[in-house]
Amino acid sequence: KADGKSESEGKLDGAVCISGRSTLKKNDTINGVYLLRRTLFHGARSYEKADGKSERYIFYSATKNRWKISDELNDAKPGFAYAAVKDRGALPPTTSASGSLEWKVFDGKEEGYRKDEQVVCLDIDDVLEECKQHGGFAPHARGTAAPPASLKRCFHGGSNPQAATLVESSAAAKRKAGAEKAGAEKASGSATSSSRRRPGRIRDRLKDHIRLESEMSS
């Protein structure tokens, strides 16, 4: 296993998701969630696949000016797929200075690398948003239809439960955090409203106290 662990175990900060490679084509194992690693490669960020099955990495090749997907952090190997960029790896593989990236995937010795218009690299926040809108990734999620195609492709149609669970738990955590924030704001609003009413109650109590003292002295 390559040196440089994921940014933080069980967390998706900075993660990306490769989606779109058909399971009927060669090298469909590039699909999946990739966690941001702590160490750089060729001076740029690098990623490690999170499914726990196939060892896959996304890294920037300074010699080729491209993002590569391979089973090793080794620029000497051609890899399974690549996307050329002109920003020297300054931007994540989800975008480039000229817009979306064009991914070329190895289709075999005879075909070589061919452009696959279906392959995209998504920011994990976009995936989480889809999870949120559809009530979760799992096809059996209560009250939801089948997950959108982009999520299916990210997880090989649901065959990568570890990555799916990671995203689902993170999506649930975000939903919980949002609910807690809304609750805190509501409580804060109630407290503010209560504090605004409090001076009036204090004045009323003071008046009652003065009235009682007056009655007792008369």
mmCIF file with all atom_site columns, N, CA, C and O in Angstrom, residues 34-76:
data_model
loop_
_atom_site.group_PDB
_atom_site.id
_atom_site.type_symbol
_atom_site.label_atom_id
_atom_site.label_alt_id
_atom_site.label_comp_id
_atom_site.label_asym_id
_atom_site.label_entity_id
_atom_site.label_seq_id
_atom_site.pdbx_PDB_ins_code
_atom_site.Cartn_x
_atom_site.Cartn_y
_atom_site.Cartn_z
_atom_site.occupancy
_atom_site.B_iso_or_equiv
_atom_site.pdbx_formal_charge
_atom_site.auth_seq_id
_atom_site.auth_comp_id
_atom_site.auth_asym_id
_atom_site.auth_atom_id
_atom_site.pdbx_PDB_model_num
ATOM 1   N N  . TYR A 1 34 ? -13.202 8.453  -3.921  1.00 0.00 ? 34 TYR A N  1
ATOM 2   C CA . TYR A 1 34 ? -11.767 8.567  -3.647  1.00 0.00 ? 34 TYR A CA 1
ATOM 3   C C  . TYR A 1 34 ? -11.543 9.600  -2.546  1.00 0.00 ? 34 TYR A C  1
ATOM 4   O O  . TYR A 1 34 ? -11.963 10.759 -2.678  1.00 0.00 ? 34 TYR A O  1
ATOM 5   N N  . LEU A 1 35 ? -10.890 9.181  -1.486  1.00 0.00 ? 35 LEU A N  1
ATOM 6   C CA . LEU A 1 35 ? -10.623 10.078 -0.353  1.00 0.00 ? 35 LEU A CA 1
ATOM 7   C C  . LEU A 1 35 ? -9.331  10.855 -0.575  1.00 0.00 ? 35 LEU A C  1
ATOM 8   O O  . LEU A 1 35 ? -8.360  10.328 -1.121  1.00 0.00 ? 35 LEU A O  1
ATOM 9   N N  . LEU A 1 36 ? -9.345  12.088 -0.125  1.00 0.00 ? 36 LEU A N  1
ATOM 10  C CA . LEU A 1 36 ? -8.163  12.937 -0.219  1.00 0.00 ? 36 LEU A CA 1
ATOM 11  C C  . LEU A 1 36 ? -7.074  12.408 0.705   1.00 0.00 ? 36 LEU A C  1
ATOM 12  O O  . LEU A 1 36 ? -7.321  12.134 1.879   1.00 0.00 ? 36 LEU A O  1
ATOM 13  N N  . ARG A 1 37 ? -5.854  12.254 0.171   1.00 0.00 ? 37 ARG A N  1
ATOM 14  C CA . ARG A 1 37 ? -4.730  11.762 0.967   1.00 0.00 ? 37 ARG A CA 1
ATOM 15  C C  . ARG A 1 37 ? -3.989  12.926 1.613   1.00 0.00 ? 37 ARG A C  1
ATOM 16  O O  . ARG A 1 37 ? -4.101  14.068 1.187   1.00 0.00 ? 37 ARG A O  1
ATOM 17  N N  . ARG A 1 38 ? -3.242  12.606 2.651   1.00 0.00 ? 38 ARG A N  1
ATOM 18  C CA . ARG A 1 38 ? -2.512  13.642 3.381   1.00 0.00 ? 38 ARG A CA 1
ATOM 19  C C  . ARG A 1 38 ? -1.277  14.113 2.636   1.00 0.00 ? 38 ARG A C  1
ATOM 20  O O  . ARG A 1 38 ? -0.803  15.225 2.850   1.00 0.00 ? 38 ARG A O  1
ATOM 21  N N  . THR A 1 39 ? -0.738  13.272 1.793   1.00 0.00 ? 39 THR A N  1
ATOM 22  C CA . THR A 1 39 ? 0.501   13.612 1.100   1.00 0.00 ? 39 THR A CA 1
ATOM 23  C C  . THR A 1 39 ? 0.243   14.010 -0.347  1.00 0.00 ? 39 THR A C  1
ATOM 24  O O  . THR A 1 39 ? -0.707  13.546 -0.977  1.00 0.00 ? 39 THR A O  1
ATOM 25  N N  . LEU A 1 40 ? 1.116   14.868 -0.863  1.00 0.00 ? 40 LEU A N  1
ATOM 26  C CA . LEU A 1 40 ? 1.029   15.310 -2.241  1.00 0.00 ? 40 LEU A CA 1
ATOM 27  C C  . LEU A 1 40 ? 1.785   14.349 -3.148  1.00 0.00 ? 40 LEU A C  1
ATOM 28  O O  . LEU A 1 40 ? 2.624   13.573 -2.695  1.00 0.00 ? 40 LEU A O  1
ATOM 29  N N  . PHE A 1 41 ? 1.477   14.441 -4.432  1.00 0.00 ? 41 PHE A N  1
ATOM 30  C CA . PHE A 1 41 ? 2.221   13.681 -5.438  1.00 0.00 ? 41 PHE A CA 1
ATOM 31  C C  . PHE A 1 41 ? 2.502   14.645 -6.589  1.00 0.00 ? 41 PHE A C  1
ATOM 32  O O  . PHE A 1 41 ? 1.584   15.248 -7.134  1.00 0.00 ? 41 PHE A O  1
ATOM 33  N N  . HIS A 1 42 ? 3.771   14.810 -6.912  1.00 0.00 ? 42 HIS A N  1
ATOM 34  C CA . HIS A 1 42 ? 4.188   15.798 -7.926  1.00 0.00 ? 42 HIS A CA 1
ATOM 35  C C  . HIS A 1 42 ? 3.676   17.199 -7.565  1.00 0.00 ? 42 HIS A C  1
ATOM 36  O O  . HIS A 1 42 ? 3.303   17.985 -8.446  1.00 0.00 ? 42 HIS A O  1
ATOM 37  N N  . GLY A 1 43 ? 3.630   17.487 -6.265  1.00 0.00 ? 43 GLY A N  1
ATOM 38  C CA . GLY A 1 43 ? 3.229   18.801 -5.802  1.00 0.00 ? 43 GLY A CA 1
ATOM 39  C C  . GLY A 1 43 ? 1.743   19.079 -5.836  1.00 0.00 ? 43 GLY A C  1
ATOM 40  O O  . GLY A 1 43 ? 1.315   20.214 -5.596  1.00 0.00 ? 43 GLY A O  1
ATOM 41  N N  . ALA A 1 44 ? 0.947   18.064 -6.135  1.00 0.00 ? 44 ALA A N  1
ATOM 42  C CA . ALA A 1 44 ? -0.510  18.257 -6.211  1.00 0.00 ? 44 ALA A CA 1
ATOM 43  C C  . ALA A 1 44 ? -1.214  17.266 -5.287  1.00 0.00 ? 44 ALA A C  1
ATOM 44  O O  . ALA A 1 44 ? -0.628  16.281 -4.836  1.00 0.00 ? 44 ALA A O  1
ATOM 45  N N  . ARG A 1 45 ? -2.473  17.510 -5.031  1.00 0.00 ? 45 ARG A N  1
ATOM 46  C CA . ARG A 1 45 ? -3.270  16.611 -4.188  1.00 0.00 ? 45 ARG A CA 1
ATOM 47  C C  . ARG A 1 45 ? -3.385  15.235 -4.842  1.00 0.00 ? 45 ARG A C  1
ATOM 48  O O  . ARG A 1 45 ? -3.262  15.096 -6.068  1.00 0.00 ? 45 ARG A O  1
ATOM 49  N N  . SER A 1 46 ? -3.642  14.244 -4.035  1.00 0.00 ? 46 SER A N  1
ATOM 50  C CA . SER A 1 46 ? -3.820  12.882 -4.546  1.00 0.00 ? 46 SER A CA 1
ATOM 51  C C  . SER A 1 46 ? -4.935  12.212 -3.763  1.00 0.00 ? 46 SER A C  1
ATOM 52  O O  . SER A 1 46 ? -5.286  12.633 -2.654  1.00 0.00 ? 46 SER A O  1
ATOM 53  N N  . TYR A 1 47 ? -5.501  11.152 -4.339  1.00 0.00 ? 47 TYR A N  1
ATOM 54  C CA . TYR A 1 47 ? -6.684  10.508 -3.772  1.00 0.00 ? 47 TYR A CA 1
ATOM 55  C C  . TYR A 1 47 ? -6.524  8.988  -3.788  1.00 0.00 ? 47 TYR A C  1
ATOM 56  O O  . TYR A 1 47 ? -5.852  8.432  -4.645  1.00 0.00 ? 47 TYR A O  1
ATOM 57  N N  . GLU A 1 48 ? -7.204  8.358  -2.831  1.00 0.00 ? 48 GLU A N  1
ATOM 58  C CA . GLU A 1 48 ? -7.192  6.901  -2.740  1.00 0.00 ? 48 GLU A CA 1
ATOM 59  C C  . GLU A 1 48 ? -8.626  6.386  -2.689  1.00 0.00 ? 48 GLU A C  1
ATOM 60  O O  . GLU A 1 48 ? -9.463  6.915  -1.958  1.00 0.00 ? 48 GLU A O  1
ATOM 61  N N  . LYS A 1 49 ? -8.911  5.349  -3.459  1.00 0.00 ? 49 LYS A N  1
ATOM 62  C CA . LYS A 1 49 ? -10.252 4.801  -3.518  1.00 0.00 ? 49 LYS A CA 1
ATOM 63  C C  . LYS A 1 49 ? -10.669 4.217  -2.172  1.00 0.00 ? 49 LYS A C  1
ATOM 64  O O  . LYS A 1 49 ? -9.865  3.608  -1.469  1.00 0.00 ? 49 LYS A O  1
ATOM 65  N N  . ALA A 1 50 ? -11.951 4.365  -1.839  1.00 0.00 ? 50 ALA A N  1
ATOM 66  C CA . ALA A 1 50 ? -12.420 4.029  -0.492  1.00 0.00 ? 50 ALA A CA 1
ATOM 67  C C  . ALA A 1 50 ? -13.247 2.762  -0.417  1.00 0.00 ? 50 ALA A C  1
ATOM 68  O O  . ALA A 1 50 ? -13.833 2.486  0.621   1.00 0.00 ? 50 ALA A O  1
ATOM 69  N N  . ASP A 1 51 ? -13.312 1.970  -1.489  1.00 0.00 ? 51 ASP A N  1
ATOM 70  C CA . ASP A 1 51 ? -14.210 0.814  -1.442  1.00 0.00 ? 51 ASP A CA 1
ATOM 71  C C  . ASP A 1 51 ? -13.628 -0.386 -0.712  1.00 0.00 ? 51 ASP A C  1
ATOM 72  O O  . ASP A 1 51 ? -14.324 -1.344 -0.415  1.00 0.00 ? 51 ASP A O  1
ATOM 73  N N  . GLY A 1 52 ? -12.330 -0.362 -0.418  1.00 0.00 ? 52 GLY A N  1
ATOM 74  C CA . GLY A 1 52 ? -11.718 -1.465 0.319   1.00 0.00 ? 52 GLY A CA 1
ATOM 75  C C  . GLY A 1 52 ? -11.504 -2.712 -0.510  1.00 0.00 ? 52 GLY A C  1
ATOM 76  O O  . GLY A 1 52 ? -11.098 -3.749 0.010   1.00 0.00 ? 52 GLY A O  1
ATOM 77  N N  . LYS A 1 53 ? -11.761 -2.652 -1.809  1.00 0.00 ? 53 LYS A N  1
ATOM 78  C CA . LYS A 1 53 ? -11.612 -3.824 -2.679  1.00 0.00 ? 53 LYS A CA 1
ATOM 79  C C  . LYS A 1 53 ? -10.448 -3.647 -3.645  1.00 0.00 ? 53 LYS A C  1
ATOM 80  O O  . LYS A 1 53 ? -9.454  -4.356 -3.598  1.00 0.00 ? 53 LYS A O  1
ATOM 81  N N  . SER A 1 54 ? -10.586 -2.685 -4.561  1.00 0.00 ? 54 SER A N  1
ATOM 82  C CA . SER A 1 54 ? -9.568  -2.464 -5.574  1.00 0.00 ? 54 SER A CA 1
ATOM 83  C C  . SER A 1 54 ? -8.693  -1.272 -5.202  1.00 0.00 ? 54 SER A C  1
ATOM 84  O O  . SER A 1 54 ? -9.203  -0.227 -4.793  1.00 0.00 ? 54 SER A O  1
ATOM 85  N N  . GLU A 1 55 ? -7.390  -1.442 -5.314  1.00 0.00 ? 55 GLU A N  1
ATOM 86  C CA . GLU A 1 55 ? -6.468  -0.362 -4.984  1.00 0.00 ? 55 GLU A CA 1
ATOM 87  C C  . GLU A 1 55 ? -6.372  0.574  -6.182  1.00 0.00 ? 55 GLU A C  1
ATOM 88  O O  . GLU A 1 55 ? -5.835  0.212  -7.231  1.00 0.00 ? 55 GLU A O  1
ATOM 89  N N  . ARG A 1 56 ? -6.932  1.759  -6.020  1.00 0.00 ? 56 ARG A N  1
ATOM 90  C CA . ARG A 1 56 ? -6.952  2.741  -7.095  1.00 0.00 ? 56 ARG A CA 1
ATOM 91  C C  . ARG A 1 56 ? -6.579  4.113  -6.546  1.00 0.00 ? 56 ARG A C  1
ATOM 92  O O  . ARG A 1 56 ? -6.948  4.464  -5.428  1.00 0.00 ? 56 ARG A O  1
ATOM 93  N N  . TYR A 1 57 ? -5.858  4.878  -7.350  1.00 0.00 ? 57 TYR A N  1
ATOM 94  C CA . TYR A 1 57 ? -5.421  6.216  -6.950  1.00 0.00 ? 57 TYR A CA 1
ATOM 95  C C  . TYR A 1 57 ? -5.684  7.206  -8.073  1.00 0.00 ? 57 TYR A C  1
ATOM 96  O O  . TYR A 1 57 ? -5.625  6.862  -9.255  1.00 0.00 ? 57 TYR A O  1
ATOM 97  N N  . ILE A 1 58 ? -5.989  8.430  -7.687  1.00 0.00 ? 58 ILE A N  1
ATOM 98  C CA . ILE A 1 58 ? -6.033  9.543  -8.631  1.00 0.00 ? 58 ILE A CA 1
ATOM 99  C C  . ILE A 1 58 ? -4.896  10.479 -8.245  1.00 0.00 ? 58 ILE A C  1
ATOM 100 O O  . ILE A 1 58 ? -4.791  10.887 -7.085  1.00 0.00 ? 58 ILE A O  1
ATOM 101 N N  . PHE A 1 59 ? -4.057  10.808 -9.198  1.00 0.00 ? 59 PHE A N  1
ATOM 102 C CA . PHE A 1 59 ? -2.943  11.703 -8.908  1.00 0.00 ? 59 PHE A CA 1
ATOM 103 C C  . PHE A 1 59 ? -2.588  12.509 -10.155 1.00 0.00 ? 59 PHE A C  1
ATOM 104 O O  . PHE A 1 59 ? -2.938  12.138 -11.283 1.00 0.00 ? 59 PHE A O  1
ATOM 105 N N  . TYR A 1 60 ? -1.893  13.607 -9.931  1.00 0.00 ? 60 TYR A N  1
ATOM 106 C CA . TYR A 1 60 ? -1.481  14.466 -11.029 1.00 0.00 ? 60 TYR A CA 1
ATOM 107 C C  . TYR A 1 60 ? -0.084  14.086 -11.507 1.00 0.00 ? 60 TYR A C  1
ATOM 108 O O  . TYR A 1 60 ? 0.826   13.898 -10.697 1.00 0.00 ? 60 TYR A O  1
ATOM 109 N N  . SER A 1 61 ? 0.061   13.966 -12.806 1.00 0.00 ? 61 SER A N  1
ATOM 110 C CA . SER A 1 61 ? 1.357   13.670 -13.409 1.00 0.00 ? 61 SER A CA 1
ATOM 111 C C  . SER A 1 61 ? 1.950   14.962 -13.962 1.00 0.00 ? 61 SER A C  1
ATOM 112 O O  . SER A 1 61 ? 1.443   15.520 -14.946 1.00 0.00 ? 61 SER A O  1
ATOM 113 N N  . ALA A 1 62 ? 3.009   15.448 -13.318 1.00 0.00 ? 62 ALA A N  1
ATOM 114 C CA . ALA A 1 62 ? 3.660   16.682 -13.772 1.00 0.00 ? 62 ALA A CA 1
ATOM 115 C C  . ALA A 1 62 ? 4.389   16.480 -15.090 1.00 0.00 ? 62 ALA A C  1
ATOM 116 O O  . ALA A 1 62 ? 4.568   17.431 -15.862 1.00 0.00 ? 62 ALA A O  1
ATOM 117 N N  . THR A 1 63 ? 4.800   15.257 -15.381 1.00 0.00 ? 63 THR A N  1
ATOM 118 C CA . THR A 1 63 ? 5.512   14.985 -16.634 1.00 0.00 ? 63 THR A CA 1
ATOM 119 C C  . THR A 1 63 ? 4.568   14.933 -17.833 1.00 0.00 ? 63 THR A C  1
ATOM 120 O O  . THR A 1 63 ? 4.955   15.233 -18.961 1.00 0.00 ? 63 THR A O  1
ATOM 121 N N  . LYS A 1 64 ? 3.318   14.559 -17.591 1.00 0.00 ? 64 LYS A N  1
ATOM 122 C CA . LYS A 1 64 ? 2.342   14.442 -18.672 1.00 0.00 ? 64 LYS A CA 1
ATOM 123 C C  . LYS A 1 64 ? 1.268   15.540 -18.639 1.00 0.00 ? 64 LYS A C  1
ATOM 124 O O  . LYS A 1 64 ? 0.446   15.636 -19.545 1.00 0.00 ? 64 LYS A O  1
ATOM 125 N N  . ASN A 1 65 ? 1.278   16.344 -17.590 1.00 0.00 ? 65 ASN A N  1
ATOM 126 C CA . ASN A 1 65 ? 0.261   17.391 -17.414 1.00 0.00 ? 65 ASN A CA 1
ATOM 127 C C  . ASN A 1 65 ? -1.154  16.823 -17.485 1.00 0.00 ? 65 ASN A C  1
ATOM 128 O O  . ASN A 1 65 ? -2.005  17.287 -18.255 1.00 0.00 ? 65 ASN A O  1
ATOM 129 N N  . ARG A 1 66 ? -1.398  15.816 -16.660 1.00 0.00 ? 66 ARG A N  1
ATOM 130 C CA . ARG A 1 66 ? -2.707  15.169 -16.669 1.00 0.00 ? 66 ARG A CA 1
ATOM 131 C C  . ARG A 1 66 ? -3.001  14.516 -15.324 1.00 0.00 ? 66 ARG A C  1
ATOM 132 O O  . ARG A 1 66 ? -2.092  14.206 -14.558 1.00 0.00 ? 66 ARG A O  1
ATOM 133 N N  . TRP A 1 67 ? -4.284  14.348 -15.039 1.00 0.00 ? 67 TRP A N  1
ATOM 134 C CA . TRP A 1 67 ? -4.708  13.539 -13.903 1.00 0.00 ? 67 TRP A CA 1
ATOM 135 C C  . TRP A 1 67 ? -4.761  12.094 -14.372 1.00 0.00 ? 67 TRP A C  1
ATOM 136 O O  . TRP A 1 67 ? -5.256  11.806 -15.468 1.00 0.00 ? 67 TRP A O  1
ATOM 137 N N  . LYS A 1 68 ? -4.266  11.208 -13.550 1.00 0.00 ? 68 LYS A N  1
ATOM 138 C CA . LYS A 1 68 ? -4.244  9.800  -13.909 1.00 0.00 ? 68 LYS A CA 1
ATOM 139 C C  . LYS A 1 68 ? -4.946  8.960  -12.846 1.00 0.00 ? 68 LYS A C  1
ATOM 140 O O  . LYS A 1 68 ? -4.944  9.313  -11.664 1.00 0.00 ? 68 LYS A O  1
ATOM 141 N N  . ILE A 1 69 ? -5.525  7.858  -13.273 1.00 0.00 ? 69 ILE A N  1
ATOM 142 C CA . ILE A 1 69 ? -6.100  6.873  -12.355 1.00 0.00 ? 69 ILE A CA 1
ATOM 143 C C  . ILE A 1 69 ? -5.325  5.582  -12.560 1.00 0.00 ? 69 ILE A C  1
ATOM 144 O O  . ILE A 1 69 ? -5.258  5.058  -13.677 1.00 0.00 ? 69 ILE A O  1
ATOM 145 N N  . SER A 1 70 ? -4.732  5.090  -11.486 1.00 0.00 ? 70 SER A N  1
ATOM 146 C CA . SER A 1 70 ? -3.899  3.898  -11.589 1.00 0.00 ? 70 SER A CA 1
ATOM 147 C C  . SER A 1 70 ? -4.001  3.082  -10.313 1.00 0.00 ? 70 SER A C  1
ATOM 148 O O  . SER A 1 70 ? -4.586  3.531  -9.324  1.00 0.00 ? 70 SER A O  1
ATOM 149 N N  . ASP A 1 71 ? -3.407  1.868  -10.338 1.00 0.00 ? 71 ASP A N  1
ATOM 150 C CA . ASP A 1 71 ? -3.411  1.037  -9.140  1.00 0.00 ? 71 ASP A CA 1
ATOM 151 C C  . ASP A 1 71 ? -2.179  1.279  -8.280  1.00 0.00 ? 71 ASP A C  1
ATOM 152 O O  . ASP A 1 71 ? -2.002  0.641  -7.250  1.00 0.00 ? 71 ASP A O  1
ATOM 153 N N  . GLU A 1 72 ? -1.332  2.208  -8.714  1.00 0.00 ? 72 GLU A N  1
ATOM 154 C CA . GLU A 1 72 ? -0.147  2.593  -7.942  1.00 0.00 ? 72 GLU A CA 1
ATOM 155 C C  . GLU A 1 72 ? 0.093   4.082  -8.085  1.00 0.00 ? 72 GLU A C  1
ATOM 156 O O  . GLU A 1 72 ? -0.286  4.695  -9.085  1.00 0.00 ? 72 GLU A O  1
ATOM 157 N N  . LEU A 1 73 ? 0.739   4.646  -7.071  1.00 0.00 ? 73 LEU A N  1
ATOM 158 C CA . LEU A 1 73 ? 1.194   6.039  -7.178  1.00 0.00 ? 73 LEU A CA 1
ATOM 159 C C  . LEU A 1 73 ? 2.548   6.011  -7.894  1.00 0.00 ? 73 LEU A C  1
ATOM 160 O O  . LEU A 1 73 ? 3.599   6.249  -7.298  1.00 0.00 ? 73 LEU A O  1
ATOM 161 N N  . ASN A 1 74 ? 2.495   5.716  -9.174  1.00 0.00 ? 74 ASN A N  1
ATOM 162 C CA . ASN A 1 74 ? 3.702   5.517  -9.967  1.00 0.00 ? 74 ASN A CA 1
ATOM 163 C C  . ASN A 1 74 ? 3.477   6.134  -11.342 1.00 0.00 ? 74 ASN A C  1
ATOM 164 O O  . ASN A 1 74 ? 2.733   5.588  -12.154 1.00 0.00 ? 74 ASN A O  1
ATOM 165 N N  . ASP A 1 75 ? 4.107   7.251  -11.588 1.00 0.00 ? 75 ASP A N  1
ATOM 166 C CA . ASP A 1 75 ? 3.884   7.961  -12.845 1.00 0.00 ? 75 ASP A CA 1
ATOM 167 C C  . ASP A 1 75 ? 4.449   7.216  -14.048 1.00 0.00 ? 75 ASP A C  1
ATOM 168 O O  . ASP A 1 75 ? 4.096   7.510  -15.193 1.00 0.00 ? 75 ASP A O  1
ATOM 169 N N  . ALA A 1 76 ? 5.335   6.253  -13.798 1.00 0.00 ? 76 ALA A N  1
ATOM 170 C CA . ALA A 1 76 ? 5.928   5.486  -14.899 1.00 0.00 ? 76 ALA A CA 1
ATOM 171 C C  . ALA A 1 76 ? 4.913   4.543  -15.541 1.00 0.00 ? 76 ALA A C  1
ATOM 172 O O  . ALA A 1 76 ? 5.052   4.159  -16.707 1.00 0.00 ? 76 ALA A O  1
#
